[in-house]
Backbone as JSON, one array per atom type, in Angstrom:
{
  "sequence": "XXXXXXXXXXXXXXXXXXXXXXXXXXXXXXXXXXXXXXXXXXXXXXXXXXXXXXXXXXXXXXXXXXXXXXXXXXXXXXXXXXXXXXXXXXXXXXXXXXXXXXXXXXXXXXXXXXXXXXXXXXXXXXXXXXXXXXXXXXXXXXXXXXXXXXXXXXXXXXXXXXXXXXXXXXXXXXXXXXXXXXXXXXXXXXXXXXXXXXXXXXXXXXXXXXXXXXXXXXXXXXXXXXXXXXXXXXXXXXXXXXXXXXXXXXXXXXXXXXXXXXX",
  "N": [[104.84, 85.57, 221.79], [103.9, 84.07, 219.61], [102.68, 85.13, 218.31], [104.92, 86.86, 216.97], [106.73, 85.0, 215.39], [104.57, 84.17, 213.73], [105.2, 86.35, 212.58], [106.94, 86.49, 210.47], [106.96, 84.24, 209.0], [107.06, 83.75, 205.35], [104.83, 83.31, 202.85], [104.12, 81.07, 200.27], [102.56, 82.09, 197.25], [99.91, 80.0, 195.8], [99.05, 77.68, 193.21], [95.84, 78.17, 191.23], [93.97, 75.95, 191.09], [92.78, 74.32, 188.27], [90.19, 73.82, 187.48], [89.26, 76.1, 188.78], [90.02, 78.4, 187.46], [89.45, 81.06, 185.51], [87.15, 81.44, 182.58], [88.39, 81.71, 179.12], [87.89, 82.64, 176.25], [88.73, 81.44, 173.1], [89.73, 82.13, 170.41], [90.6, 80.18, 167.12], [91.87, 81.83, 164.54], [91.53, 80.75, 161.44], [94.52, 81.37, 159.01], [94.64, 83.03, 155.99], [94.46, 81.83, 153.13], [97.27, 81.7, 151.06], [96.06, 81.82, 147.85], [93.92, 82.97, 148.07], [94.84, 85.53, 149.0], [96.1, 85.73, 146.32], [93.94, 85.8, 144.1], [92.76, 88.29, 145.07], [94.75, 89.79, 144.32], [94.71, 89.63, 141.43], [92.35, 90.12, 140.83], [92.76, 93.2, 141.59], [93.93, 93.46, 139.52], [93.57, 93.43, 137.3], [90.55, 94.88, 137.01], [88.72, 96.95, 134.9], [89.83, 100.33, 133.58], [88.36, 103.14, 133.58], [87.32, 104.75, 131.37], [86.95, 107.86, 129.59], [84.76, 108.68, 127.36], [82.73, 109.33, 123.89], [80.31, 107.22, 122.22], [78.86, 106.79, 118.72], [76.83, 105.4, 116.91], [75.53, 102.92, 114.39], [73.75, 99.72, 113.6], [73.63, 97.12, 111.13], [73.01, 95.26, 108.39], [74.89, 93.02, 106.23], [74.87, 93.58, 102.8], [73.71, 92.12, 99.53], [76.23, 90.68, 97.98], [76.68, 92.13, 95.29], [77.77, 94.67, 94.16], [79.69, 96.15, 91.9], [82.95, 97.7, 92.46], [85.23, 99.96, 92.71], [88.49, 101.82, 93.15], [87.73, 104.46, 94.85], [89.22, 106.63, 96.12], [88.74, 106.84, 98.88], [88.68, 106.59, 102.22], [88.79, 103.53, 103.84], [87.19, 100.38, 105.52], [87.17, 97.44, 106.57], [85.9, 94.08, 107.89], [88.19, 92.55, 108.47], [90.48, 94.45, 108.06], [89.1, 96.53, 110.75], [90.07, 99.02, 112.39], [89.99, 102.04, 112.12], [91.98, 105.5, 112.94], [91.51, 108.29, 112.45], [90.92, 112.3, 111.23], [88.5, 114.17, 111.65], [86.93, 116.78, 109.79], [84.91, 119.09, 111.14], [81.93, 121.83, 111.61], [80.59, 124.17, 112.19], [76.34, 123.54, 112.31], [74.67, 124.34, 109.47], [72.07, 126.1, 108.06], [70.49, 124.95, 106.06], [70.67, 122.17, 104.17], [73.0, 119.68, 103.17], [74.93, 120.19, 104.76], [73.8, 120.85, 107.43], [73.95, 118.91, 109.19], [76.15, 118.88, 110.09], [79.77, 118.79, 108.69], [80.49, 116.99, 106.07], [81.71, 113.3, 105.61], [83.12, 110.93, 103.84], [82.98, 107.38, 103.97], [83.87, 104.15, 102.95], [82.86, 100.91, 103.15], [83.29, 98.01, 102.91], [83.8, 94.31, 101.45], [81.89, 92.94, 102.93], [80.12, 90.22, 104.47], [77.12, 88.95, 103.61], [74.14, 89.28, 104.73], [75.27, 88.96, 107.11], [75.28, 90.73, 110.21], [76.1, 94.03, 111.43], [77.92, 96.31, 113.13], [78.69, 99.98, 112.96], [80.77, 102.01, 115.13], [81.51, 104.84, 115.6], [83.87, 106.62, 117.93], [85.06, 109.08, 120.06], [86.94, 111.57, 122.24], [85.28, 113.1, 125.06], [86.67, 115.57, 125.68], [86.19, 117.02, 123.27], [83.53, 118.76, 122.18], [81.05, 117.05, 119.95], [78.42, 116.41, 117.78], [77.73, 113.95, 115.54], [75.91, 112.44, 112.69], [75.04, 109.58, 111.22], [75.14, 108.03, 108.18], [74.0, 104.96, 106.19], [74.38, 103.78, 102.91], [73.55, 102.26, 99.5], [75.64, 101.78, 96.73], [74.61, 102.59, 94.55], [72.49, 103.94, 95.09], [73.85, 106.27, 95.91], [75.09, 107.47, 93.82], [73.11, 107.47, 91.83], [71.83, 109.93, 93.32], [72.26, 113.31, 93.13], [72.51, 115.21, 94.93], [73.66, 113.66, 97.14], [75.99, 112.65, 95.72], [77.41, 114.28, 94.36], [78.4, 115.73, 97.01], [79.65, 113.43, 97.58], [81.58, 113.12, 95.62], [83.17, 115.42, 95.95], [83.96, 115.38, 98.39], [85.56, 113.29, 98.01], [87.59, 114.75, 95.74], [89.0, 116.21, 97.85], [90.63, 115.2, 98.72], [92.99, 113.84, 97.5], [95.21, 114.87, 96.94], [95.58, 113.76, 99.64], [98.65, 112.65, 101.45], [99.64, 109.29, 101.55], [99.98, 108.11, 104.99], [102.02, 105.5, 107.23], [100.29, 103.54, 107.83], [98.31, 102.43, 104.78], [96.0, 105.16, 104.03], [93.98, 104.16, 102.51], [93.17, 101.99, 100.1], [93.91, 100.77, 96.47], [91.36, 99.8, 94.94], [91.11, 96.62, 92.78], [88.73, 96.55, 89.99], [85.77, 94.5, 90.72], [83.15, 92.71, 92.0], [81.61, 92.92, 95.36], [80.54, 92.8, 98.29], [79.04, 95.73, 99.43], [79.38, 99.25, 101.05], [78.18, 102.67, 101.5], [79.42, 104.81, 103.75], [78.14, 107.72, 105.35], [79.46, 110.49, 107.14], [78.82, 112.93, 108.94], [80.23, 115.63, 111.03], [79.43, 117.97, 113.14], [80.29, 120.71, 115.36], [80.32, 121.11, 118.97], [80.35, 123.12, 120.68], [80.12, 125.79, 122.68], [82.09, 129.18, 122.77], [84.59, 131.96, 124.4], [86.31, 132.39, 122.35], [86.93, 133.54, 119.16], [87.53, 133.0, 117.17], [87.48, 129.75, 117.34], [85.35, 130.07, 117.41], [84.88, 129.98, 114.7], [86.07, 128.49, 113.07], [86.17, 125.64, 113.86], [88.57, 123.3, 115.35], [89.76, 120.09, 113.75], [88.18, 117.01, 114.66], [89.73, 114.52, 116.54], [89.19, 110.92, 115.96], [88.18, 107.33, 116.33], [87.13, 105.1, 114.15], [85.37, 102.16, 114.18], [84.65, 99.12, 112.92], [82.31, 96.17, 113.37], [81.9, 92.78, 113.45], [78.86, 91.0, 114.53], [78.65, 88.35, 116.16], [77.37, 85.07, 115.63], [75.12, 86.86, 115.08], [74.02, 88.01, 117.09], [75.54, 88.8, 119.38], [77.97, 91.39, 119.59], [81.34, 91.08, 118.2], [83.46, 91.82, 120.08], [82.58, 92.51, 122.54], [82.9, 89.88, 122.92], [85.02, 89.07, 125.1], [84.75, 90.58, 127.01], [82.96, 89.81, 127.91], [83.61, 86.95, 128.77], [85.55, 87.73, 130.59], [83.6, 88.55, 132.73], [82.08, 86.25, 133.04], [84.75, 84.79, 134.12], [85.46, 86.35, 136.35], [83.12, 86.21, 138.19], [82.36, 82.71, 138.47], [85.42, 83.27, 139.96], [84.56, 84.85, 142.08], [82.57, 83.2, 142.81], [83.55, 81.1, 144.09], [85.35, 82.34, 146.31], [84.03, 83.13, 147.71], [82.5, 80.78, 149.14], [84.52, 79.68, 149.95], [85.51, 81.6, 152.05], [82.91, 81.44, 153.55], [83.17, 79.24, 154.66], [85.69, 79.26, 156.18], [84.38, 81.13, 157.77], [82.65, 79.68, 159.48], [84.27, 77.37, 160.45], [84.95, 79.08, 162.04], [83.27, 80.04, 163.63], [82.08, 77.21, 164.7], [84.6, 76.37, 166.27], [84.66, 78.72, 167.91], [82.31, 77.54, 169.51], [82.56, 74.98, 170.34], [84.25, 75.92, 172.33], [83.59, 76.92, 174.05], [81.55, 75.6, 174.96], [83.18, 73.35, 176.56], [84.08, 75.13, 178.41], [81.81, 75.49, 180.04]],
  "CA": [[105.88, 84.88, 221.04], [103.06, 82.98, 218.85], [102.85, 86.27, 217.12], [105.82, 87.33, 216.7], [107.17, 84.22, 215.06], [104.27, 84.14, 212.38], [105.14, 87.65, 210.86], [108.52, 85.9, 210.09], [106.8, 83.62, 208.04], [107.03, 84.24, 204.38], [103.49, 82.57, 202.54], [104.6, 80.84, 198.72], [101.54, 81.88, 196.82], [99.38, 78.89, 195.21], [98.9, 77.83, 191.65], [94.88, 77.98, 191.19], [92.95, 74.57, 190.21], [91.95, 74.78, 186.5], [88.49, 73.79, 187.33], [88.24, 77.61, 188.89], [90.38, 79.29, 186.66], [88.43, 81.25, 184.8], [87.76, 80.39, 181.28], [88.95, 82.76, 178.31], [87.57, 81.85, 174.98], [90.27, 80.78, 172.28], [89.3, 81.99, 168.96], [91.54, 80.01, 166.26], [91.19, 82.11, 163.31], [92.63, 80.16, 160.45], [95.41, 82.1, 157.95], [94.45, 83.49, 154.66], [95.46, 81.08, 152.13], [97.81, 82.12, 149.66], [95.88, 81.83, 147.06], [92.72, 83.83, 148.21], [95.74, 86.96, 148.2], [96.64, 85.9, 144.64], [93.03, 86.26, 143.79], [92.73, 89.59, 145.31], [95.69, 90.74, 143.36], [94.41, 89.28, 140.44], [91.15, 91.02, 140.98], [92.79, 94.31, 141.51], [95.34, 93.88, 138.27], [92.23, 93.15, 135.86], [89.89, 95.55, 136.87], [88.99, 97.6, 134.06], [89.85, 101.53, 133.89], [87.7, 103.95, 133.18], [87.96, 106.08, 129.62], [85.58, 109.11, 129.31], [84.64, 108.8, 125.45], [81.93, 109.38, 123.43], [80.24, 106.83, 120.8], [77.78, 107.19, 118.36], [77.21, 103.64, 116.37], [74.91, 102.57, 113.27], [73.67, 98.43, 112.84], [73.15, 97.02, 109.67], [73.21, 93.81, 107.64], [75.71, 93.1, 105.29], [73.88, 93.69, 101.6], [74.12, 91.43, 98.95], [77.5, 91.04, 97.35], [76.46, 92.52, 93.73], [78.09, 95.57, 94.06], [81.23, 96.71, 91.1], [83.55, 98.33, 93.21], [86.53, 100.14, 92.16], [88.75, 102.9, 94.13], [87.14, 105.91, 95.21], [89.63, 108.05, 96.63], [87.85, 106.75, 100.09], [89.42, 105.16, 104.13], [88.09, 101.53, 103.7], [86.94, 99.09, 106.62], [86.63, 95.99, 106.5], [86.44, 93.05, 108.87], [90.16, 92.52, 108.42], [91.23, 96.04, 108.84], [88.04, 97.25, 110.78], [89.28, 99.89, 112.68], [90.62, 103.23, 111.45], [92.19, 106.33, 113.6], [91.8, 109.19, 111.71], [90.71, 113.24, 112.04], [87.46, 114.38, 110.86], [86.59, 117.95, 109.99], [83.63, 119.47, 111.45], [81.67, 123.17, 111.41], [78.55, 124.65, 113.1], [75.84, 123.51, 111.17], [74.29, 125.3, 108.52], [70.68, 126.65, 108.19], [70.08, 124.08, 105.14], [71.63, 121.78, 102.84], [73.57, 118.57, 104.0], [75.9, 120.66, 106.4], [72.65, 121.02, 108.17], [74.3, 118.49, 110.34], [77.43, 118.87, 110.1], [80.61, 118.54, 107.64], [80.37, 115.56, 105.44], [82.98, 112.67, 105.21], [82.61, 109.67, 103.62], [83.75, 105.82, 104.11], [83.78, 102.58, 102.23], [83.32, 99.37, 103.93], [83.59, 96.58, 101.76], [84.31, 92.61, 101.67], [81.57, 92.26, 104.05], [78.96, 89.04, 104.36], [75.96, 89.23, 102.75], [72.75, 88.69, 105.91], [75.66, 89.23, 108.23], [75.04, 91.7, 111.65], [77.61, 94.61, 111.57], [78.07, 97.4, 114.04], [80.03, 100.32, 113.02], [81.24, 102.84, 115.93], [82.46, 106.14, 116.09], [84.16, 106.95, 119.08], [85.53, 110.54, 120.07], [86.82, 112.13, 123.18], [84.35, 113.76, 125.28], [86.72, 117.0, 125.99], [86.1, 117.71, 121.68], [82.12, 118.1, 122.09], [80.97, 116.41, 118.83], [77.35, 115.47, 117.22], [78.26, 113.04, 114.78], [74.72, 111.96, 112.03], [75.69, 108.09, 110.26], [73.92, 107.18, 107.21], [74.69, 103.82, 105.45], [73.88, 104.16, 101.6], [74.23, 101.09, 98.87], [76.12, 102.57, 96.11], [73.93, 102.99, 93.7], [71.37, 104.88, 96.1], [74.1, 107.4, 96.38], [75.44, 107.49, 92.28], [71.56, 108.22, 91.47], [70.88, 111.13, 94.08], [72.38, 114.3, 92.82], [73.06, 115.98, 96.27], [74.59, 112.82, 97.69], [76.69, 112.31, 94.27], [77.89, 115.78, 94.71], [78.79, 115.46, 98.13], [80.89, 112.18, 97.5], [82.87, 113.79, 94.74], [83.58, 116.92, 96.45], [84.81, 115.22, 99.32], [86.86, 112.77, 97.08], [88.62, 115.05, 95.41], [89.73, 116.93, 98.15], [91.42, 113.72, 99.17], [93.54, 113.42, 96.27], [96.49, 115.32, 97.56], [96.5, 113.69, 100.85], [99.42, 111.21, 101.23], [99.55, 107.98, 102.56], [100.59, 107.88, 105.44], [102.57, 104.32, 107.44], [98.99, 102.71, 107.26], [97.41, 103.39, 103.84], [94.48, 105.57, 104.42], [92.74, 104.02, 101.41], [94.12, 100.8, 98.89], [93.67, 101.01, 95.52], [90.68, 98.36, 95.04], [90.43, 96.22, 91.58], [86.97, 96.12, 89.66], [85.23, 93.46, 91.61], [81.94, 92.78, 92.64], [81.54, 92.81, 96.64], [79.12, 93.11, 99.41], [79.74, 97.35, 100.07], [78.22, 100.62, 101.58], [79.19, 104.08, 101.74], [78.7, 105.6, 105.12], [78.04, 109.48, 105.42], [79.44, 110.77, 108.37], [78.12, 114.32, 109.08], [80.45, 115.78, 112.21], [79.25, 119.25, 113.87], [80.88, 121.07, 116.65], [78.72, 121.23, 119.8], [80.47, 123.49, 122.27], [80.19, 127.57, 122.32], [83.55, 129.57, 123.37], [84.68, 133.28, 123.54], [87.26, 132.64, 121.06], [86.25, 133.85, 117.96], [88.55, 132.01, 115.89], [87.25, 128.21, 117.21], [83.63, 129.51, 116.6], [85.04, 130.43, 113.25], [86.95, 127.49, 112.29], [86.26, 124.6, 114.82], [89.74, 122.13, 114.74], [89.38, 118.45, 113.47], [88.08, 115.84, 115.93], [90.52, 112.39, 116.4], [88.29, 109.34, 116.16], [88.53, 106.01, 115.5], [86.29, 104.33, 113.4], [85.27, 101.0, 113.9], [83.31, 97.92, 111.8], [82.55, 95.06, 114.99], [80.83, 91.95, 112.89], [78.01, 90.05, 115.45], [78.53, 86.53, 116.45], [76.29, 85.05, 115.26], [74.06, 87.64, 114.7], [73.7, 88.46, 118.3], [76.94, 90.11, 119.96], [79.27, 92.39, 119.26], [82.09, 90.15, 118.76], [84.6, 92.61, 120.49], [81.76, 92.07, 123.44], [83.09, 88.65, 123.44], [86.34, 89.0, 125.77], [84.67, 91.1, 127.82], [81.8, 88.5, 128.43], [84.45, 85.96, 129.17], [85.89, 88.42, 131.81], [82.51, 88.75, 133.31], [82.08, 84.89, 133.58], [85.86, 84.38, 135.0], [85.13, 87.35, 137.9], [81.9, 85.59, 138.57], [83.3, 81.94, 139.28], [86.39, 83.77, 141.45], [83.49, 85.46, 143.34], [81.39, 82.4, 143.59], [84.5, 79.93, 144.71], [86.31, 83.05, 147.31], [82.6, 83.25, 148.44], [82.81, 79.76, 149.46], [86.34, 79.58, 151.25], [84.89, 82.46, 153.13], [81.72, 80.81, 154.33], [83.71, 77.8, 155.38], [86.07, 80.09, 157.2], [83.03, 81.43, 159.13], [81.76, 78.55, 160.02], [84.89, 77.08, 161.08], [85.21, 79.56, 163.77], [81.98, 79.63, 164.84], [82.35, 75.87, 165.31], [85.59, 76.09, 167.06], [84.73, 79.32, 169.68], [80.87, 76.94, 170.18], [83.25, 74.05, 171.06], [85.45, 75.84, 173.38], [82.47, 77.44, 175.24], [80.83, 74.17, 176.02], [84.11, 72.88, 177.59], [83.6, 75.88, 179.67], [80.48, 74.46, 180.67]],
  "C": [[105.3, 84.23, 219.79], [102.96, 83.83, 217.37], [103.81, 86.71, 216.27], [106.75, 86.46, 215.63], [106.1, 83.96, 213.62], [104.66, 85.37, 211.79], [106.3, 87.49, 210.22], [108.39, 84.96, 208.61], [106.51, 84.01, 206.86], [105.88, 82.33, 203.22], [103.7, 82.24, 200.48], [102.7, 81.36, 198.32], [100.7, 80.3, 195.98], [98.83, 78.47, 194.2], [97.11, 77.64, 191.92], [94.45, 77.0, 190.74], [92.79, 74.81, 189.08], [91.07, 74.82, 186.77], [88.03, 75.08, 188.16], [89.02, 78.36, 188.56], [89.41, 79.81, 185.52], [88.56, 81.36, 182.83], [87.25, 81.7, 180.47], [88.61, 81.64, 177.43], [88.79, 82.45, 173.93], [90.05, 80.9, 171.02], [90.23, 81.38, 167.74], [91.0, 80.24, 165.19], [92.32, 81.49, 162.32], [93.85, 81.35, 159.71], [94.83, 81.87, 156.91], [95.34, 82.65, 154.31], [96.28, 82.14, 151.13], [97.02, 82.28, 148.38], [94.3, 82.93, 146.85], [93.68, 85.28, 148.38], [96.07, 86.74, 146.74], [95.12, 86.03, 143.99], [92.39, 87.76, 144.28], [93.85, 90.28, 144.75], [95.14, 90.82, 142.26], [93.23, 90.29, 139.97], [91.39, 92.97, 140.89], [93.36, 93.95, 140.1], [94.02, 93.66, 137.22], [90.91, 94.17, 136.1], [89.69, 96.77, 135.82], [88.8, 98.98, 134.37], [88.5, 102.3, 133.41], [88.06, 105.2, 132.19], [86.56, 106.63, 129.42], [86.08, 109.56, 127.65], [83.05, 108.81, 125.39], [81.43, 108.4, 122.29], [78.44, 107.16, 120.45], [78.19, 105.85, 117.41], [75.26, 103.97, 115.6], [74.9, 100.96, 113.65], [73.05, 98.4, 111.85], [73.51, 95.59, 109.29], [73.84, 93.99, 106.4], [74.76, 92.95, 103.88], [74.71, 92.71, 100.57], [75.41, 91.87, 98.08], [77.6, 90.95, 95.84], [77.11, 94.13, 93.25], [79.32, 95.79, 93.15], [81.39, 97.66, 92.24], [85.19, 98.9, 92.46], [87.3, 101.41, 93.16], [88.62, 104.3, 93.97], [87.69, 106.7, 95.99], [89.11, 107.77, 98.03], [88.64, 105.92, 101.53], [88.44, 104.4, 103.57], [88.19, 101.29, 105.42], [86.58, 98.45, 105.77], [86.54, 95.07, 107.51], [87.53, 92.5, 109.45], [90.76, 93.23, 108.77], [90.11, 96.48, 108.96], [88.33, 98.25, 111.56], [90.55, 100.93, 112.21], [90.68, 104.38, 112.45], [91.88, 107.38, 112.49], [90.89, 110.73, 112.49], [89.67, 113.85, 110.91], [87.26, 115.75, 110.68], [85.34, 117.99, 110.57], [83.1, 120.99, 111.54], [80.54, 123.04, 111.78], [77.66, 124.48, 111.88], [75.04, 124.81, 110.8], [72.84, 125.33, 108.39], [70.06, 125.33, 107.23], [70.8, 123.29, 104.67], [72.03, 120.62, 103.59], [74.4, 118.95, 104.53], [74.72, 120.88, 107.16], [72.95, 120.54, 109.42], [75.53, 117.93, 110.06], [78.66, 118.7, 108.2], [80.83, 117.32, 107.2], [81.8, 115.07, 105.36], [82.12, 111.64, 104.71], [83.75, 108.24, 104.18], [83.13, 104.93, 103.48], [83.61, 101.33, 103.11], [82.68, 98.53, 102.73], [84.26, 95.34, 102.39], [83.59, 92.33, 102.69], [80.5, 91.19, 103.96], [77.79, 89.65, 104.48], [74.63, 89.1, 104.15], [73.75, 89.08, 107.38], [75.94, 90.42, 109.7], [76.44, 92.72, 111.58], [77.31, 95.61, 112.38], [79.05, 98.4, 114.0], [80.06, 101.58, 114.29], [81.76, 104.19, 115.31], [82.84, 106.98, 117.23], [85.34, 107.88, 119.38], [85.86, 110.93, 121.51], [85.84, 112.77, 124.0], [84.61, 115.36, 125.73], [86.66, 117.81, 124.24], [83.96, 117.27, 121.7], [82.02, 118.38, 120.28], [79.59, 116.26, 118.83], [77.72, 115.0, 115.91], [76.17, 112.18, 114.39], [75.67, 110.62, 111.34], [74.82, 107.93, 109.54], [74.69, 106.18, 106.85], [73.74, 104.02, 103.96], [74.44, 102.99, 100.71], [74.83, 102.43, 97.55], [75.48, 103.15, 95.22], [72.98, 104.11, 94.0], [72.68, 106.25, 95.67], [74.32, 108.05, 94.55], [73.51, 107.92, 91.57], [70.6, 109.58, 92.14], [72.3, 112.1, 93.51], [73.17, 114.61, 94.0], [73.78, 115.07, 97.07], [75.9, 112.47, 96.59], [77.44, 113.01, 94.74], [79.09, 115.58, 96.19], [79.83, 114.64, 98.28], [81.98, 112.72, 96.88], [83.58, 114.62, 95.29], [84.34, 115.65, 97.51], [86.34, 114.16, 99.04], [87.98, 113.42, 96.67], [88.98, 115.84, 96.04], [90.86, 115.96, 98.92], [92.77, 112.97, 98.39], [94.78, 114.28, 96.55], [96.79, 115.25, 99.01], [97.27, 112.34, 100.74], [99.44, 110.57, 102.36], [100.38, 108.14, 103.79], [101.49, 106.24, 106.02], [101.59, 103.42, 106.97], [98.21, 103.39, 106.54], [96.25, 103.89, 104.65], [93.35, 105.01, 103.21], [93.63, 102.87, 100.64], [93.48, 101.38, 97.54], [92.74, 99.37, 95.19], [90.4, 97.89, 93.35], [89.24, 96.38, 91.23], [86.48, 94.86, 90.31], [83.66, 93.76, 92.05], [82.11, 92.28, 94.0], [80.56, 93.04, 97.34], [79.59, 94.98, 100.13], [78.21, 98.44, 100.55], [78.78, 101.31, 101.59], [78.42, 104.4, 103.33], [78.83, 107.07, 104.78], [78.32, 109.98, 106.59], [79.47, 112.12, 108.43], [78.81, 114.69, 110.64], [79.94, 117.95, 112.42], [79.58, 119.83, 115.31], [79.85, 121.4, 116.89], [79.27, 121.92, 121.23], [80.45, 125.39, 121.73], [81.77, 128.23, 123.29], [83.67, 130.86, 123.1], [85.84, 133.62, 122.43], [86.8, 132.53, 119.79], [86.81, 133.15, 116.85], [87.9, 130.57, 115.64], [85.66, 128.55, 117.33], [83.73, 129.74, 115.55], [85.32, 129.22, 112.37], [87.02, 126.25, 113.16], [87.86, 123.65, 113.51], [88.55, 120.71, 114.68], [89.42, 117.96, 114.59], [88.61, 114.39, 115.8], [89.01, 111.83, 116.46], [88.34, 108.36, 115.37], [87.41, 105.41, 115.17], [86.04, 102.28, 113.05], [84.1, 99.75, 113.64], [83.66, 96.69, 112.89], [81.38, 94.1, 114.02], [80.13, 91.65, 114.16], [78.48, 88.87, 115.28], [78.04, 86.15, 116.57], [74.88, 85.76, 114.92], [73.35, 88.04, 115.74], [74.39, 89.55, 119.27], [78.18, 90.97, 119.19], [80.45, 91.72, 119.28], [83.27, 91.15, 119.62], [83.59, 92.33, 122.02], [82.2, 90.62, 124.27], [84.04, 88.32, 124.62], [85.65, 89.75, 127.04], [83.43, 90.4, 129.25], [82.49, 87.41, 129.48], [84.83, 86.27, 130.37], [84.95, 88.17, 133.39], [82.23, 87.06, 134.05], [83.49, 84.4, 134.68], [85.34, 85.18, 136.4], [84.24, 86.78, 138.55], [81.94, 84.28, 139.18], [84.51, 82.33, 139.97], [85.26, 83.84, 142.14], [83.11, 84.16, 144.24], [83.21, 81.19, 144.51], [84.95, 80.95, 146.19], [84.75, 83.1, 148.04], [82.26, 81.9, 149.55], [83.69, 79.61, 150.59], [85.65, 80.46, 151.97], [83.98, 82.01, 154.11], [82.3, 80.02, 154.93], [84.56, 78.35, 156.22], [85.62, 80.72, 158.21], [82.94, 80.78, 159.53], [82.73, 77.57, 160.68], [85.22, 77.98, 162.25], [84.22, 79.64, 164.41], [81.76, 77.96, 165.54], [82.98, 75.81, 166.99], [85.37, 77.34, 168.62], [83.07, 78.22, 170.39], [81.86, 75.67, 170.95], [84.33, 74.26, 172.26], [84.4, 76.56, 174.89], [81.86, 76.35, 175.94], [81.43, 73.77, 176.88], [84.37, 73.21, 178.74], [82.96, 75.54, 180.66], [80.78, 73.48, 181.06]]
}
């Protein structure tokens, strides 16, 4: 009967003690601030792209400003308007002569400071292969050489029936004495092809032409923004570098403090 009467009985189970429940560690990982995602946006939206170009670049010091200047039929830079789009001819060079390396253009830069650091560019696609020679010449240098004389004229006056387009390609400059140079830019095509035509007659290569003074006589001022960049990215880094560490270290705190309690 003793038996029969316990299998009747129905047994509540029993909540376990805490002190032998067994102990599950509690990691509280904080939430990403808001503002460490607005710096990872930020970070993506400013990253700079990548442009497959070619330059070829000349420095020089601005020469004293004794030069008569008057208009030569020539694109101008200057510091003011330093940079210029335009389309250069070019042709396989030639065995001798100043096509040797390539088809001559010329340019003017003028109105520039006398001791002052200049950097001019020429920068070209890299699917138009290009070698591109730069001379810088004071005027007189070139008005006393024969074969550079030559060269200037010729390319002047084939310049003389092209029209202006929206942005002059050239002003008409008063007599004036200024701080000037002629550049020589010498372009030669540099790719081989079985079309007989574009090893016959290579097309004109776009490029923009640009005069970058130094600041102070050290950077590139167009360098300067990009410097700035470099410093901003650098404090983000070092500050999100920070919050991070302290985010570590708050959880390692908090699972070391929940383990001991264990204990």
């Amino acid at each position: 009967m003793i038996s029969s009467r316990a299998s009747h009985i129905r047994r509540t189970p029993q909540p376990i003690p805490s002190h032998l429940q067994p102990c599950t560690p509690i990691v509280d990982v904080p939430a990403t601030p808001p503002i460490v995602l607005l710096l990872h946006l930020l970070l993506l939206l400013t990253t700079p792209t990548i442009v497959q170009a070619n330059i070829e670049k000349v420095i020089f010091p601005g020469p004293p400003a004794n030069t008569p200047l008057t208009d030569a039929n020539l694109d101008s830079l200057t510091p003011q308007r330093s940079v210029l789009r335009t389309n250069l001819s070019r042709v396989f060079p030639a065995a001798e002569g100043l096509a040797f390396r390539g088809q001559s253009s010329w340019l003017l830069l003028h109105d520039l400071v006398e001791g002052q650091r200049y950097e001019l560019r020429v920068c070209w696609a890299t699917v138009e292969p290009t070698s591109f020679a730069l001379d810088l010449y004071h005027l007189h240098h070139v008005w006393r050489t024969p074969e550079l004389n030559q060269s200037l004229n010729d390319y002047a006056s084939s310049r003389r029936g092209v029209i202006d387009t929206i942005v002059p390609s050239h002003q008409q400059l008063p007599e004036r004495k200024t701080s000037a140079l002629l550049l020589h830019v010498r372009a030669a095509a540099n790719y081989f092809t079985d079309d007989h035509q574009l090893m016959k007659l290579p097309p004109p290569v776009l490029v923009d032409l640009i005069l970058d003074p130094y600041l102070y006589n050290v950077v590139p001022r167009s360098l300067v923004p990009i410097a700035g960049y470099l410093v901003l990215v650098g404090v983000v880094t070092w500050f999100l570098a920070q919050g991070i560490a302290s985010s570590l270290e708050s959880v390692a705190a908090s699972s070391q403090r929940h383990a001991n309690k264990c204990d």
